[in-house]
mmCIF file of C-alpha atoms and ligand atoms in Angstrom:
data_model
loop_
_atom_site.group_PDB
_atom_site.id
_atom_site.type_symbol
_atom_site.label_atom_id
_atom_site.label_comp_id
_atom_site.label_asym_id
_atom_site.label_seq_id
_atom_site.Cartn_x
_atom_site.Cartn_y
_atom_site.Cartn_z
ATOM 1 C CA MET X 1 0.352 14.449 19.187
ATOM 2 C CA PRO X 2 2.631 16.840 17.256
ATOM 3 C CA LEU X 3 -0.175 19.107 16.167
ATOM 4 C CA PRO X 4 -1.611 22.421 17.123
ATOM 5 C CA GLY X 5 -3.993 22.040 19.980
ATOM 6 C CA LYS X 6 -4.554 23.030 23.523
ATOM 7 C CA GLN X 7 -1.230 21.437 24.542
ATOM 8 C CA ARG X 8 0.764 23.574 22.075
ATOM 9 C CA GLU X 9 3.343 20.811 21.708
ATOM 10 C CA HIS X 10 4.548 22.141 18.377
ATOM 11 C CA HIS X 11 5.028 25.825 18.749
ATOM 12 C CA PRO X 12 4.998 27.354 16.276
ATOM 13 C CA SER X 13 3.495 24.768 13.945
ATOM 14 C CA ILE X 14 4.396 24.956 10.268
ATOM 15 C CA SER X 15 1.992 23.212 7.920
ATOM 16 C CA PHE X 16 1.208 22.835 4.235
ATOM 17 C CA GLU X 17 -2.125 22.419 2.528
ATOM 18 C CA PHE X 18 -2.662 20.363 -0.648
ATOM 19 C CA PHE X 19 -5.691 19.443 -2.681
ATOM 20 C CA PRO X 20 -6.226 15.851 -3.850
ATOM 21 C CA PRO X 21 -5.222 15.447 -7.517
ATOM 22 C CA LYS X 22 -7.879 14.028 -9.835
ATOM 23 C CA THR X 23 -5.623 11.901 -12.039
ATOM 24 C CA GLU X 24 -3.177 9.086 -11.346
ATOM 25 C CA LYS X 25 -0.417 11.153 -12.959
ATOM 26 C CA GLY X 26 -1.205 14.163 -10.762
ATOM 27 C CA PHE X 27 -1.289 11.920 -7.705
ATOM 28 C CA THR X 28 2.171 10.481 -8.438
ATOM 29 C CA LYS X 29 3.521 13.985 -9.081
ATOM 30 C CA LEU X 30 2.152 15.321 -5.793
ATOM 31 C CA LYS X 31 3.603 12.418 -3.810
ATOM 32 C CA GLU X 32 7.029 12.991 -5.384
ATOM 33 C CA ARG X 33 6.816 16.725 -4.738
ATOM 34 C CA ILE X 34 5.891 16.210 -1.091
ATOM 35 C CA LYS X 35 8.685 13.676 -0.594
ATOM 36 C CA ASN X 36 11.363 15.721 -2.351
ATOM 37 C CA ASP X 37 10.376 19.307 -1.593
ATOM 38 C CA PHE X 38 8.242 19.372 1.557
ATOM 39 C CA VAL X 39 9.448 16.520 3.792
ATOM 40 C CA PRO X 40 12.925 18.155 4.086
ATOM 41 C CA LEU X 41 11.191 21.248 5.508
ATOM 42 C CA LYS X 42 9.985 19.064 8.428
ATOM 43 C CA PRO X 43 6.438 20.405 8.678
ATOM 44 C CA SER X 44 4.385 19.822 11.817
ATOM 45 C CA TYR X 45 1.633 18.393 9.597
ATOM 46 C CA VAL X 46 0.165 18.528 6.115
ATOM 47 C CA SER X 47 -3.542 18.908 5.376
ATOM 48 C CA ILE X 48 -5.638 17.706 2.449
ATOM 49 C CA THR X 49 -8.705 19.612 1.302
ATOM 50 C CA TYR X 50 -12.155 18.082 0.908
ATOM 51 C CA GLY X 51 -14.476 19.112 -1.930
ATOM 52 C CA ALA X 52 -17.753 20.341 -0.431
ATOM 53 C CA GLY X 53 -20.413 18.018 -1.796
ATOM 54 C CA GLY X 54 -18.271 14.979 -1.053
ATOM 55 C CA GLY X 55 -16.869 14.865 -4.611
ATOM 56 C CA THR X 56 -13.300 14.325 -3.389
ATOM 57 C CA ARG X 57 -14.204 12.039 -0.472
ATOM 58 C CA ASP X 58 -12.290 9.003 -1.803
ATOM 59 C CA LEU X 59 -9.512 11.111 -3.332
ATOM 60 C CA THR X 60 -8.986 12.982 -0.052
ATOM 61 C CA LYS X 61 -8.749 9.719 1.863
ATOM 62 C CA GLN X 62 -6.485 8.094 -0.729
ATOM 63 C CA THR X 63 -4.140 11.115 -0.664
ATOM 64 C CA LEU X 64 -4.070 11.218 3.156
ATOM 65 C CA LEU X 65 -3.270 7.526 3.436
ATOM 66 C CA ALA X 66 -0.563 7.646 0.767
ATOM 67 C CA ILE X 67 1.171 10.656 2.326
ATOM 68 C CA LYS X 68 0.961 9.169 5.811
ATOM 69 C CA LYS X 69 2.377 5.836 4.637
ATOM 70 C CA GLU X 70 5.058 7.115 2.303
ATOM 71 C CA THR X 71 6.323 10.119 4.262
ATOM 72 C CA GLY X 72 5.376 9.436 7.879
ATOM 73 C CA LEU X 73 4.168 13.046 8.158
ATOM 74 C CA PRO X 74 1.177 13.737 10.431
ATOM 75 C CA VAL X 75 -1.885 14.351 8.247
ATOM 76 C CA VAL X 76 -5.017 16.428 8.784
ATOM 77 C CA SER X 77 -8.169 15.812 6.767
ATOM 78 C CA HIS X 78 -10.477 18.683 5.882
ATOM 79 C CA LEU X 79 -14.110 17.584 6.210
ATOM 80 C CA THR X 80 -17.224 19.550 5.247
ATOM 81 C CA CYS X 81 -20.867 19.526 6.362
ATOM 82 C CA VAL X 82 -22.134 20.397 2.878
ATOM 83 C CA GLY X 83 -23.028 17.225 1.004
ATOM 84 C CA ASN X 84 -22.651 14.835 3.947
ATOM 85 C CA VAL X 85 -25.220 13.390 6.326
ATOM 86 C CA ARG X 86 -24.458 12.054 9.796
ATOM 87 C CA ASP X 87 -24.102 8.405 8.767
ATOM 88 C CA GLU X 88 -21.637 9.341 6.030
ATOM 89 C CA ILE X 89 -19.561 11.428 8.416
ATOM 90 C CA ARG X 90 -19.579 8.587 10.949
ATOM 91 C CA THR X 91 -18.319 6.174 8.265
ATOM 92 C CA ILE X 92 -15.558 8.594 7.274
ATOM 93 C CA LEU X 93 -14.493 8.984 10.913
ATOM 94 C CA GLU X 94 -14.502 5.199 11.372
ATOM 95 C CA ASP X 95 -12.314 4.823 8.286
ATOM 96 C CA TYR X 96 -9.909 7.494 9.512
ATOM 97 C CA ARG X 97 -9.701 6.063 12.999
ATOM 98 C CA SER X 98 -8.905 2.584 11.742
ATOM 99 C CA ALA X 99 -6.200 4.105 9.502
ATOM 100 C CA GLY X 100 -4.687 5.930 12.494
ATOM 101 C CA ILE X 101 -5.844 9.379 11.362
ATOM 102 C CA HIS X 102 -7.232 11.448 14.235
ATOM 103 C CA ASN X 103 -6.933 14.958 12.865
ATOM 104 C CA VAL X 104 -9.763 16.794 11.161
ATOM 105 C CA LEU X 105 -10.339 20.391 10.088
ATOM 106 C CA ALA X 106 -14.126 20.684 10.471
ATOM 107 C CA LEU X 107 -15.732 23.045 7.952
ATOM 108 C CA ARG X 108 -19.125 23.927 6.631
ATOM 109 C CA GLY X 109 -18.002 24.094 3.005
ATOM 110 C CA ASP X 110 -19.648 26.124 0.266
ATOM 111 C CA PRO X 111 -22.020 24.999 -2.483
ATOM 112 C CA PRO X 112 -20.363 24.882 -5.929
ATOM 113 C CA LYS X 113 -19.935 28.320 -7.530
ATOM 114 C CA GLY X 114 -23.098 29.553 -9.249
ATOM 115 C CA SER X 115 -25.431 27.046 -7.544
ATOM 116 C CA PRO X 116 -28.100 28.198 -5.093
ATOM 117 C CA PRO X 117 -27.399 28.076 -1.343
ATOM 118 C CA VAL X 118 -27.700 24.535 -0.007
ATOM 119 C CA LEU X 119 -30.364 24.020 2.630
ATOM 120 C CA PRO X 120 -28.988 21.808 5.382
ATOM 121 C CA ASN X 121 -30.162 18.213 5.127
ATOM 122 C CA PRO X 122 -32.266 17.318 8.228
ATOM 123 C CA ASP X 123 -29.896 14.357 8.751
ATOM 124 C CA GLY X 124 -26.851 16.544 8.264
ATOM 125 C CA PHE X 125 -25.201 19.584 9.825
ATOM 126 C CA ALA X 126 -26.065 23.218 9.213
ATOM 127 C CA TYR X 127 -22.824 24.732 10.498
ATOM 128 C CA ALA X 128 -19.278 23.684 11.278
ATOM 129 C CA ALA X 129 -20.033 23.918 15.034
ATOM 130 C CA ASP X 130 -22.501 21.019 14.656
ATOM 131 C CA LEU X 131 -19.847 18.954 12.893
ATOM 132 C CA VAL X 132 -17.263 19.705 15.605
ATOM 133 C CA ARG X 133 -19.752 18.599 18.286
ATOM 134 C CA PHE X 134 -20.516 15.395 16.374
ATOM 135 C CA ILE X 135 -16.818 14.509 15.925
ATOM 136 C CA LYS X 136 -15.990 15.142 19.573
ATOM 137 C CA GLU X 137 -18.992 13.062 20.681
ATOM 138 C CA TYR X 138 -17.925 10.297 18.310
ATOM 139 C CA ASP X 139 -14.373 10.227 19.702
ATOM 140 C CA SER X 140 -13.040 12.957 21.943
ATOM 141 C CA SER X 141 -9.464 11.997 21.082
ATOM 142 C CA PHE X 142 -9.872 13.480 17.601
ATOM 143 C CA ASN X 143 -7.899 16.714 17.262
ATOM 144 C CA VAL X 144 -10.305 19.150 15.586
ATOM 145 C CA GLY X 145 -9.477 22.454 13.923
ATOM 146 C CA VAL X 146 -11.915 25.051 12.586
ATOM 147 C CA ALA X 147 -11.749 27.946 10.137
ATOM 148 C CA GLY X 148 -11.402 31.596 11.173
ATOM 149 C CA PHE X 149 -11.689 34.728 9.042
ATOM 150 C CA PRO X 150 -9.477 37.671 10.060
ATOM 151 C CA GLU X 151 -11.131 39.891 7.436
ATOM 152 C CA GLY X 152 -14.600 38.524 8.222
ATOM 153 C CA HIS X 153 -16.733 35.848 6.551
ATOM 154 C CA PRO X 154 -18.857 37.315 3.753
ATOM 155 C CA ALA X 155 -22.044 35.535 4.919
ATOM 156 C CA THR X 156 -22.055 37.298 8.311
ATOM 157 C CA PRO X 157 -21.494 41.037 7.857
ATOM 158 C CA ASN X 158 -22.199 41.593 11.564
ATOM 159 C CA ARG X 159 -18.669 41.146 12.950
ATOM 160 C CA LEU X 160 -19.846 40.851 16.561
ATOM 161 C CA VAL X 161 -22.269 38.054 15.728
ATOM 162 C CA GLU X 162 -19.539 36.413 13.674
ATOM 163 C CA MET X 163 -17.303 36.124 16.734
ATOM 164 C CA ASP X 164 -20.215 34.503 18.631
ATOM 165 C CA HIS X 165 -20.391 31.888 15.876
ATOM 166 C CA LEU X 166 -16.653 31.290 16.103
ATOM 167 C CA LYS X 167 -16.931 30.937 19.878
ATOM 168 C CA GLU X 168 -19.666 28.331 19.335
ATOM 169 C CA LYS X 169 -17.198 26.213 17.358
ATOM 170 C CA VAL X 170 -14.627 26.453 20.126
ATOM 171 C CA ASP X 171 -17.231 25.706 22.812
ATOM 172 C CA ALA X 172 -18.250 22.657 20.758
ATOM 173 C CA GLY X 173 -14.704 21.362 21.264
ATOM 174 C CA ALA X 174 -12.442 22.840 18.558
ATOM 175 C CA ASP X 175 -8.782 22.541 19.536
ATOM 176 C CA TYR X 176 -7.449 25.287 17.278
ATOM 177 C CA ILE X 177 -8.377 27.809 14.592
ATOM 178 C CA CYS X 178 -6.719 28.026 11.174
ATOM 179 C CA THR X 179 -7.380 31.253 9.323
ATOM 180 C CA GLN X 180 -8.309 32.147 5.801
ATOM 181 C CA LEU X 181 -5.469 33.750 3.836
ATOM 182 C CA PHE X 182 -4.763 37.423 4.462
ATOM 183 C CA PHE X 183 -2.155 39.918 3.252
ATOM 184 C CA ASP X 184 -2.097 42.436 6.074
ATOM 185 C CA ASN X 185 -0.862 41.083 9.401
ATOM 186 C CA ASN X 186 -2.754 43.825 11.229
ATOM 187 C CA ASP X 187 -5.961 42.013 10.277
ATOM 188 C CA PHE X 188 -4.613 38.839 11.875
ATOM 189 C CA PHE X 189 -3.348 40.539 15.037
ATOM 190 C CA ASP X 190 -6.660 42.351 15.444
ATOM 191 C CA PHE X 191 -8.561 39.085 14.882
ATOM 192 C CA LYS X 192 -6.499 37.392 17.605
ATOM 193 C CA GLU X 193 -7.318 40.183 20.036
ATOM 194 C CA ARG X 194 -10.994 39.942 19.167
ATOM 195 C CA CYS X 195 -10.789 36.182 19.813
ATOM 196 C CA LEU X 196 -9.394 36.847 23.274
ATOM 197 C CA LEU X 197 -12.099 39.433 23.963
ATOM 198 C CA SER X 198 -14.675 36.769 23.022
ATOM 199 C CA GLY X 199 -13.075 34.301 25.430
ATOM 200 C CA ILE X 200 -11.449 32.239 22.650
ATOM 201 C CA THR X 201 -8.062 31.041 23.888
ATOM 202 C CA VAL X 202 -7.234 28.118 21.569
ATOM 203 C CA PRO X 203 -4.207 28.570 19.255
ATOM 204 C CA VAL X 204 -4.837 30.616 16.107
ATOM 205 C CA ILE X 205 -2.808 29.532 13.076
ATOM 206 C CA ALA X 206 -2.175 32.083 10.335
ATOM 207 C CA GLY X 207 -3.081 31.081 6.757
ATOM 208 C CA ILE X 208 -0.563 32.371 4.197
ATOM 209 C CA MET X 209 -0.752 32.179 0.426
ATOM 210 C CA PRO X 210 1.883 33.937 -1.688
ATOM 211 C CA VAL X 211 0.748 35.610 -4.904
ATOM 212 C CA VAL X 212 2.591 33.813 -7.720
ATOM 213 C CA SER X 213 1.131 35.396 -10.872
ATOM 214 C CA ARG X 214 -1.444 37.936 -12.023
ATOM 215 C CA ASN X 215 -3.883 35.112 -12.859
ATOM 216 C CA ASN X 216 -3.372 33.661 -9.413
ATOM 217 C CA LEU X 217 -4.214 37.070 -7.876
ATOM 218 C CA GLN X 218 -7.456 37.211 -9.888
ATOM 219 C CA ARG X 219 -8.353 33.651 -8.820
ATOM 220 C CA MET X 220 -7.761 34.492 -5.145
ATOM 221 C CA ALA X 221 -10.083 37.483 -5.443
ATOM 222 C CA GLU X 222 -12.774 35.253 -6.999
ATOM 223 C CA LEU X 223 -12.392 32.246 -4.705
ATOM 224 C CA SER X 224 -11.990 34.165 -1.437
ATOM 225 C CA PRO X 225 -14.485 37.020 -1.722
ATOM 226 C CA GLY X 226 -13.771 39.822 0.712
ATOM 227 C CA THR X 227 -9.981 39.327 0.613
ATOM 228 C CA ARG X 228 -8.271 42.682 1.077
ATOM 229 C CA PHE X 229 -5.308 43.239 -1.228
ATOM 230 C CA PRO X 230 -3.227 46.074 0.279
ATOM 231 C CA ALA X 231 -2.400 48.936 -2.091
ATOM 232 C CA GLY X 232 1.330 48.408 -1.483
ATOM 233 C CA LEU X 233 1.102 44.856 -2.822
ATOM 234 C CA LEU X 234 -1.037 45.873 -5.814
ATOM 235 C CA LYS X 235 1.309 48.765 -6.655
ATOM 236 C CA SER X 236 4.305 46.419 -6.744
ATOM 237 C CA VAL X 237 2.410 43.878 -8.851
ATOM 238 C CA SER X 238 1.313 46.579 -11.297
ATOM 239 C CA ARG X 239 4.979 47.618 -11.773
ATOM 240 C CA ALA X 240 6.107 44.046 -12.533
ATOM 241 C CA ARG X 241 6.985 43.334 -16.167
ATOM 242 C CA SER X 242 6.616 39.536 -16.012
ATOM 243 C CA ASP X 243 4.951 36.804 -13.998
ATOM 244 C CA GLU X 244 8.410 35.863 -12.662
ATOM 245 C CA GLN X 245 8.630 39.334 -11.130
ATOM 246 C CA VAL X 246 5.097 39.023 -9.741
ATOM 247 C CA GLU X 247 6.142 35.758 -8.101
ATOM 248 C CA GLN X 248 9.213 37.363 -6.526
ATOM 249 C CA ILE X 249 7.046 40.183 -5.174
ATOM 250 C CA GLY X 250 4.548 37.655 -3.779
ATOM 251 C CA ILE X 251 7.312 35.633 -2.130
ATOM 252 C CA HIS X 252 8.899 38.736 -0.638
ATOM 253 C CA TRP X 253 5.541 39.956 0.694
ATOM 254 C CA ALA X 254 4.663 36.561 2.241
ATOM 255 C CA ALA X 255 8.162 36.180 3.730
ATOM 256 C CA GLN X 256 7.800 39.581 5.458
ATOM 257 C CA GLN X 257 4.411 38.495 6.774
ATOM 258 C CA VAL X 258 5.752 35.185 8.125
ATOM 259 C CA MET X 259 8.781 36.853 9.719
ATOM 260 C CA GLU X 260 6.556 39.317 11.566
ATOM 261 C CA LEU X 261 4.024 36.644 12.560
ATOM 262 C CA LEU X 262 6.710 34.404 14.044
ATOM 263 C CA ALA X 263 8.336 37.315 15.860
ATOM 264 C CA ALA X 264 4.930 38.015 17.412
ATOM 265 C CA ASP X 265 4.787 34.469 18.823
ATOM 266 C CA THR X 266 2.041 33.287 16.466
ATOM 267 C CA ALA X 267 0.921 29.719 17.209
ATOM 268 C CA GLY X 268 1.578 28.506 13.683
ATOM 269 C CA VAL X 269 1.755 29.313 9.990
ATOM 270 C CA HIS X 270 -0.259 27.328 7.453
ATOM 271 C CA PHE X 271 0.809 27.616 3.807
ATOM 272 C CA TYR X 272 -1.807 27.252 1.084
ATOM 273 C CA THR X 273 0.506 25.648 -1.495
ATOM 274 C CA LEU X 274 -1.916 24.920 -4.379
ATOM 275 C CA ASN X 275 0.253 21.781 -4.734
ATOM 276 C CA GLN X 276 3.243 23.882 -5.850
ATOM 277 C CA SER X 277 6.477 24.010 -3.883
ATOM 278 C CA ARG X 278 8.691 26.755 -5.294
ATOM 279 C CA ALA X 279 7.167 29.777 -3.564
ATOM 280 C CA THR X 280 6.934 28.089 -0.161
ATOM 281 C CA ARG X 281 10.537 26.859 -0.371
ATOM 282 C CA GLU X 282 11.727 30.323 -1.398
ATOM 283 C CA ILE X 283 9.934 31.856 1.572
ATOM 284 C CA TYR X 284 11.694 29.377 3.854
ATOM 285 C CA ARG X 285 15.032 30.227 2.287
ATOM 286 C CA SER X 286 14.537 33.956 2.613
ATOM 287 C CA LEU X 287 13.758 33.501 6.309
ATOM 288 C CA GLY X 288 17.076 31.744 6.775
ATOM 289 C CA ILE X 289 15.442 28.501 7.884
ATOM 290 C CA ASP X 290 15.191 25.154 6.214
ATOM 291 C CA ASP X 291 13.187 23.287 8.806
ATOM 292 C CA SER X 292 10.647 24.269 11.421
ATOM 293 C CA GLU X 293 12.754 22.946 14.322
ATOM 294 C CA GLN X 294 15.035 25.931 13.888
ATOM 295 C CA LEU X 295 12.231 28.399 14.484
HETATM 296 P P1 FAD V 1 -19.227 28.011 9.661
HETATM 297 O O1 FAD V 1 -18.391 28.161 10.864
HETATM 298 O O2 FAD V 1 -20.387 27.062 9.730
HETATM 299 O O3 FAD V 1 -19.721 29.458 9.236
HETATM 300 C C1 FAD V 1 -20.298 29.684 7.953
HETATM 301 C C2 FAD V 1 -21.101 30.987 8.018
HETATM 302 O O4 FAD V 1 -22.261 30.764 8.812
HETATM 303 C C3 FAD V 1 -20.344 32.139 8.691
HETATM 304 O O5 FAD V 1 -20.721 33.328 8.061
HETATM 305 C C4 FAD V 1 -20.841 32.085 10.126
HETATM 306 O O6 FAD V 1 -20.759 33.347 10.781
HETATM 307 C C5 FAD V 1 -22.292 31.653 9.931
HETATM 308 N N1 FAD V 1 -22.832 30.915 11.076
HETATM 309 C C6 FAD V 1 -22.187 30.023 11.862
HETATM 310 N N2 FAD V 1 -23.014 29.555 12.816
HETATM 311 C C7 FAD V 1 -24.225 30.159 12.630
HETATM 312 C C8 FAD V 1 -25.481 30.095 13.293
HETATM 313 N N3 FAD V 1 -25.673 29.305 14.361
HETATM 314 N N4 FAD V 1 -26.507 30.873 12.819
HETATM 315 C C9 FAD V 1 -26.321 31.680 11.734
HETATM 316 N N5 FAD V 1 -25.133 31.794 11.062
HETATM 317 C C10 FAD V 1 -24.101 31.034 11.511
HETATM 318 N N6 FAD V 1 -14.039 24.541 1.903
HETATM 319 C C11 FAD V 1 -14.168 23.319 1.330
HETATM 320 O O7 FAD V 1 -15.172 23.050 0.669
HETATM 321 N N7 FAD V 1 -13.195 22.355 1.459
HETATM 322 C C12 FAD V 1 -12.062 22.562 2.184
HETATM 323 O O8 FAD V 1 -11.208 21.683 2.275
HETATM 324 C C13 FAD V 1 -11.886 23.849 2.810
HETATM 325 N N8 FAD V 1 -10.796 24.135 3.545
HETATM 326 C C14 FAD V 1 -10.687 25.337 4.197
HETATM 327 C C15 FAD V 1 -9.586 25.568 5.042
HETATM 328 C C16 FAD V 1 -9.469 26.771 5.725
HETATM 329 C C17 FAD V 1 -8.280 26.979 6.634
HETATM 330 C C18 FAD V 1 -10.453 27.787 5.562
HETATM 331 C C19 FAD V 1 -10.323 29.102 6.274
HETATM 332 C C20 FAD V 1 -11.547 27.580 4.731
HETATM 333 C C21 FAD V 1 -11.691 26.343 4.050
HETATM 334 N N9 FAD V 1 -12.800 26.067 3.243
HETATM 335 C C22 FAD V 1 -12.924 24.831 2.634
HETATM 336 C C23 FAD V 1 -13.810 27.101 2.986
HETATM 337 C C24 FAD V 1 -14.997 27.060 3.982
HETATM 338 O O9 FAD V 1 -15.701 25.848 3.859
HETATM 339 C C25 FAD V 1 -15.910 28.236 3.633
HETATM 340 O O10 FAD V 1 -15.227 29.450 3.815
HETATM 341 C C26 FAD V 1 -17.254 28.289 4.342
HETATM 342 O O11 FAD V 1 -18.045 29.352 3.774
HETATM 343 C C27 FAD V 1 -17.156 28.611 5.821
HETATM 344 O O12 FAD V 1 -16.807 27.499 6.511
HETATM 345 P P2 FAD V 1 -16.794 27.491 8.121
HETATM 346 O O13 FAD V 1 -16.308 26.148 8.492
HETATM 347 O O14 FAD V 1 -16.142 28.684 8.675
HETATM 348 O O15 FAD V 1 -18.377 27.572 8.386
#
């Protein structure tokens, strides 16, 4: 299976993340963009997000199936505990298996912004580790990834306990870790070392998201609380006179990150694309590569 996992068959893996569009028009546009802009980059896989609460359940599946059928690319489905009980998850897994999809990124998910914390349903899963265990018990051939947080997850300020929770996900059967976005590679390298110290040896894939505008920077800060924006990046952004310049700065910064990560033998790089292609393609170009087989 050409995916990150214990076998490390694709090393390094290069992957792109998309969210499922809500309209028919958006859906057609995304499919065209993937075919024209992303397939030529020969990614190891593409992943489709899943709205916690199950709101995008059908859209996620529809997008996965369309991309798989029309591009032949390996697909990974994000799947969350929040909003799903066991029977629903089993049905989703059955659907995926019969469609030839065996790759899942198992997540807890977050309640919608502004709503109170969701108490786990007694028929559901409290944490991603429970979901990983359930998937592996359902069918051990599923390739299961989990989330990791180089800068720490805001809900667990105790960073030692946090690594125990990550280890639980790996012990439950996770094949690899994909990280939250970060802007300072030292955070990632340190996280990898802490994984090893905790006995976590599965591949760790680095999550990269280039800043493309000032609004986008603000949104990242809101949606990923705890994200550390290095002063060097903020200084450059504050000097920019237009959003085009901000985008160039973001691309340059991300390209430097990716270059260093690959030189350090990182297992893979996962691009959060927000369904846009320009920044990711520019990063590729600036690295002097146009497909991942040349890495
Ligand atoms: P968990 O591993 O369950 O951890 C959640 C929190 O609970 C952590 O603070 C952890 O330390 C703590 N914890 C874990 N186990 C225990 C325990 N036994 N006792 C006490 N505390 C515990 N969200 C979506 O809704 N849809 C998506 O498609 C999506 N995709 C993502 C992709 C990536 C690569 C990443 C990094 C995140 C993604 N998220 C997505 C966001 C994610 O759902 C949230 O960040 C969520 O808060 C954490 O998810 P998790 O899977 O790490 O949860």
